[in-house]
């Protein structure tokens, strides 16, 4: 059975969006609370140097990370996570994975949100 190594835990802040209040170009816009009103939790934060991308011949590195933490039901794909040490804001890329379906550990990948946060 896989058990993640939850060593070197760092403080992270979960920002849960409120229901869409307005629409921008026909799409509901999510509003996130201030960082001071977020939910504090602890987890591992591994960047592995980011993710390499090549779009239309342009090479770039996207700032991504993998987070592992104790299972929480409030962490969803539409949430954002703030690294409390650096203040960097990340969005969850895909649905968090319930490791081994035991409701003990979560693993998910995040991408940094830049400009307009």
mmCIF file of C-alpha atoms in Angstrom:
data_model
loop_
_atom_site.group_PDB
_atom_site.id
_atom_site.type_symbol
_atom_site.label_atom_id
_atom_site.label_comp_id
_atom_site.label_asym_id
_atom_site.label_seq_id
_atom_site.Cartn_x
_atom_site.Cartn_y
_atom_site.Cartn_z
ATOM 1 C CA UNK A 1 0.000 0.000 0.000
ATOM 2 C CA UNK A 2 1.282 3.448 -0.958
ATOM 3 C CA UNK A 3 1.842 5.835 1.930
ATOM 4 C CA UNK A 4 3.132 9.308 1.120
ATOM 5 C CA UNK A 5 6.095 10.678 2.998
ATOM 6 C CA UNK A 6 4.608 13.627 4.844
ATOM 7 C CA UNK A 7 7.953 14.986 6.041
ATOM 8 C CA UNK A 8 8.831 18.685 5.829
ATOM 9 C CA UNK A 9 5.246 19.875 6.034
ATOM 10 C CA UNK A 10 4.712 23.543 5.227
ATOM 11 C CA UNK A 11 1.739 25.786 5.969
ATOM 12 C CA UNK A 12 -0.681 26.180 3.073
ATOM 13 C CA UNK A 13 -3.866 28.223 2.864
ATOM 14 C CA UNK A 14 -6.948 26.910 1.071
ATOM 15 C CA UNK A 15 -9.124 29.485 -0.715
ATOM 16 C CA UNK A 16 -12.606 28.104 -1.365
ATOM 17 C CA UNK A 17 -14.522 30.090 -4.031
ATOM 18 C CA UNK A 18 -17.930 31.508 -3.314
ATOM 19 C CA UNK A 19 -20.766 30.941 -5.741
ATOM 20 C CA UNK A 20 -20.507 32.897 -9.006
ATOM 21 C CA UNK A 21 -21.906 36.389 -8.534
ATOM 22 C CA UNK A 22 -21.442 37.838 -11.981
ATOM 23 C CA UNK A 23 -20.775 36.807 -15.527
ATOM 24 C CA UNK A 24 -17.926 37.776 -17.763
ATOM 25 C CA UNK A 25 -18.435 36.976 -21.439
ATOM 26 C CA UNK A 26 -21.266 34.620 -20.494
ATOM 27 C CA UNK A 27 -19.184 32.596 -18.018
ATOM 28 C CA UNK A 28 -19.742 32.733 -14.267
ATOM 29 C CA UNK A 29 -16.816 34.328 -12.445
ATOM 30 C CA UNK A 30 -15.581 32.837 -9.180
ATOM 31 C CA UNK A 31 -14.672 35.064 -6.288
ATOM 32 C CA UNK A 32 -12.069 33.917 -3.787
ATOM 33 C CA UNK A 33 -11.808 35.134 -0.192
ATOM 34 C CA UNK A 34 -8.888 37.150 1.103
ATOM 35 C CA UNK A 35 -5.883 35.088 2.201
ATOM 36 C CA UNK A 36 -6.534 36.062 5.831
ATOM 37 C CA UNK A 37 -9.939 34.317 5.611
ATOM 38 C CA UNK A 38 -8.589 31.117 4.051
ATOM 39 C CA UNK A 39 -8.356 27.709 5.734
ATOM 40 C CA UNK A 40 -4.914 26.749 7.066
ATOM 41 C CA UNK A 41 -3.654 23.210 6.445
ATOM 42 C CA UNK A 42 -0.255 21.520 6.178
ATOM 43 C CA UNK A 43 1.215 19.458 3.367
ATOM 44 C CA UNK A 44 4.278 18.723 1.293
ATOM 45 C CA UNK A 45 5.032 21.040 -1.625
ATOM 46 C CA UNK A 46 7.274 19.649 -4.382
ATOM 47 C CA UNK A 47 8.000 21.646 -7.527
ATOM 48 C CA UNK A 48 10.328 19.319 -9.461
ATOM 49 C CA UNK A 49 11.518 22.370 -11.416
ATOM 50 C CA UNK A 50 8.134 23.093 -13.015
ATOM 51 C CA UNK A 51 6.660 21.697 -16.225
ATOM 52 C CA UNK A 52 8.311 22.215 -19.594
ATOM 53 C CA UNK A 53 6.029 23.355 -22.429
ATOM 54 C CA UNK A 54 6.574 24.071 -26.075
ATOM 55 C CA UNK A 55 3.726 25.987 -27.737
ATOM 56 C CA UNK A 56 4.064 27.218 -31.325
ATOM 57 C CA UNK A 57 7.824 26.837 -31.148
ATOM 58 C CA UNK A 58 8.133 28.828 -27.919
ATOM 59 C CA UNK A 59 9.778 26.978 -25.045
ATOM 60 C CA UNK A 60 8.573 27.882 -21.552
ATOM 61 C CA UNK A 61 8.512 26.470 -18.055
ATOM 62 C CA UNK A 62 5.192 26.558 -16.245
ATOM 63 C CA UNK A 63 5.412 26.970 -12.468
ATOM 64 C CA UNK A 64 3.740 23.776 -11.194
ATOM 65 C CA UNK A 65 3.935 21.733 -8.000
ATOM 66 C CA UNK A 66 2.549 18.552 -6.454
ATOM 67 C CA UNK A 67 0.945 18.771 -3.018
ATOM 68 C CA UNK A 68 0.326 15.818 -0.706
ATOM 69 C CA UNK A 69 -1.671 16.231 2.489
ATOM 70 C CA UNK A 70 -4.019 14.498 4.870
ATOM 71 C CA UNK A 71 -7.421 13.845 3.277
ATOM 72 C CA UNK A 72 -9.795 16.810 3.396
ATOM 73 C CA UNK A 73 -13.264 16.911 1.894
ATOM 74 C CA UNK A 74 -13.143 20.681 1.326
ATOM 75 C CA UNK A 75 -10.272 20.560 -1.206
ATOM 76 C CA UNK A 76 -11.867 20.563 -4.664
ATOM 77 C CA UNK A 77 -10.675 21.220 -8.217
ATOM 78 C CA UNK A 78 -12.030 24.789 -8.242
ATOM 79 C CA UNK A 79 -10.107 25.899 -5.129
ATOM 80 C CA UNK A 80 -6.846 27.810 -4.900
ATOM 81 C CA UNK A 81 -3.904 27.159 -2.597
ATOM 82 C CA UNK A 82 -1.548 29.802 -1.210
ATOM 83 C CA UNK A 83 1.973 28.891 -0.127
ATOM 84 C CA UNK A 84 2.057 30.675 3.251
ATOM 85 C CA UNK A 85 5.856 30.958 3.168
ATOM 86 C CA UNK A 86 6.103 32.736 -0.189
ATOM 87 C CA UNK A 87 2.600 34.139 -0.669
ATOM 88 C CA UNK A 88 2.390 32.579 -4.156
ATOM 89 C CA UNK A 89 -1.134 31.640 -5.267
ATOM 90 C CA UNK A 90 -1.746 28.356 -7.118
ATOM 91 C CA UNK A 91 -4.859 26.909 -8.764
ATOM 92 C CA UNK A 92 -5.611 23.205 -8.627
ATOM 93 C CA UNK A 93 -5.200 21.770 -12.134
ATOM 94 C CA UNK A 94 -7.288 18.607 -11.851
ATOM 95 C CA UNK A 95 -9.481 16.754 -9.380
ATOM 96 C CA UNK A 96 -7.516 15.886 -6.198
ATOM 97 C CA UNK A 97 -6.650 12.190 -6.025
ATOM 98 C CA UNK A 98 -7.821 10.214 -2.996
ATOM 99 C CA UNK A 99 -4.799 7.911 -2.649
ATOM 100 C CA UNK A 100 -5.747 4.220 -2.429
ATOM 101 C CA UNK A 101 -9.382 5.336 -1.941
ATOM 102 C CA UNK A 102 -8.857 5.139 1.830
ATOM 103 C CA UNK A 103 -9.803 8.749 2.664
ATOM 104 C CA UNK A 104 -6.429 9.184 4.394
ATOM 105 C CA UNK A 105 -4.258 11.147 1.931
ATOM 106 C CA UNK A 106 -4.788 13.529 -0.977
ATOM 107 C CA UNK A 107 -2.467 14.347 -3.841
ATOM 108 C CA UNK A 108 -3.033 17.061 -6.420
ATOM 109 C CA UNK A 109 -1.145 19.179 -8.910
ATOM 110 C CA UNK A 110 -1.239 22.965 -8.870
ATOM 111 C CA UNK A 111 -0.249 25.717 -11.300
ATOM 112 C CA UNK A 112 0.814 29.209 -10.246
ATOM 113 C CA UNK A 113 -1.631 32.047 -10.895
ATOM 114 C CA UNK A 114 0.220 35.142 -12.054
ATOM 115 C CA UNK A 115 -0.896 38.652 -12.877
ATOM 116 C CA UNK A 116 -4.450 39.599 -11.838
ATOM 117 C CA UNK A 117 -4.605 37.874 -8.455
#
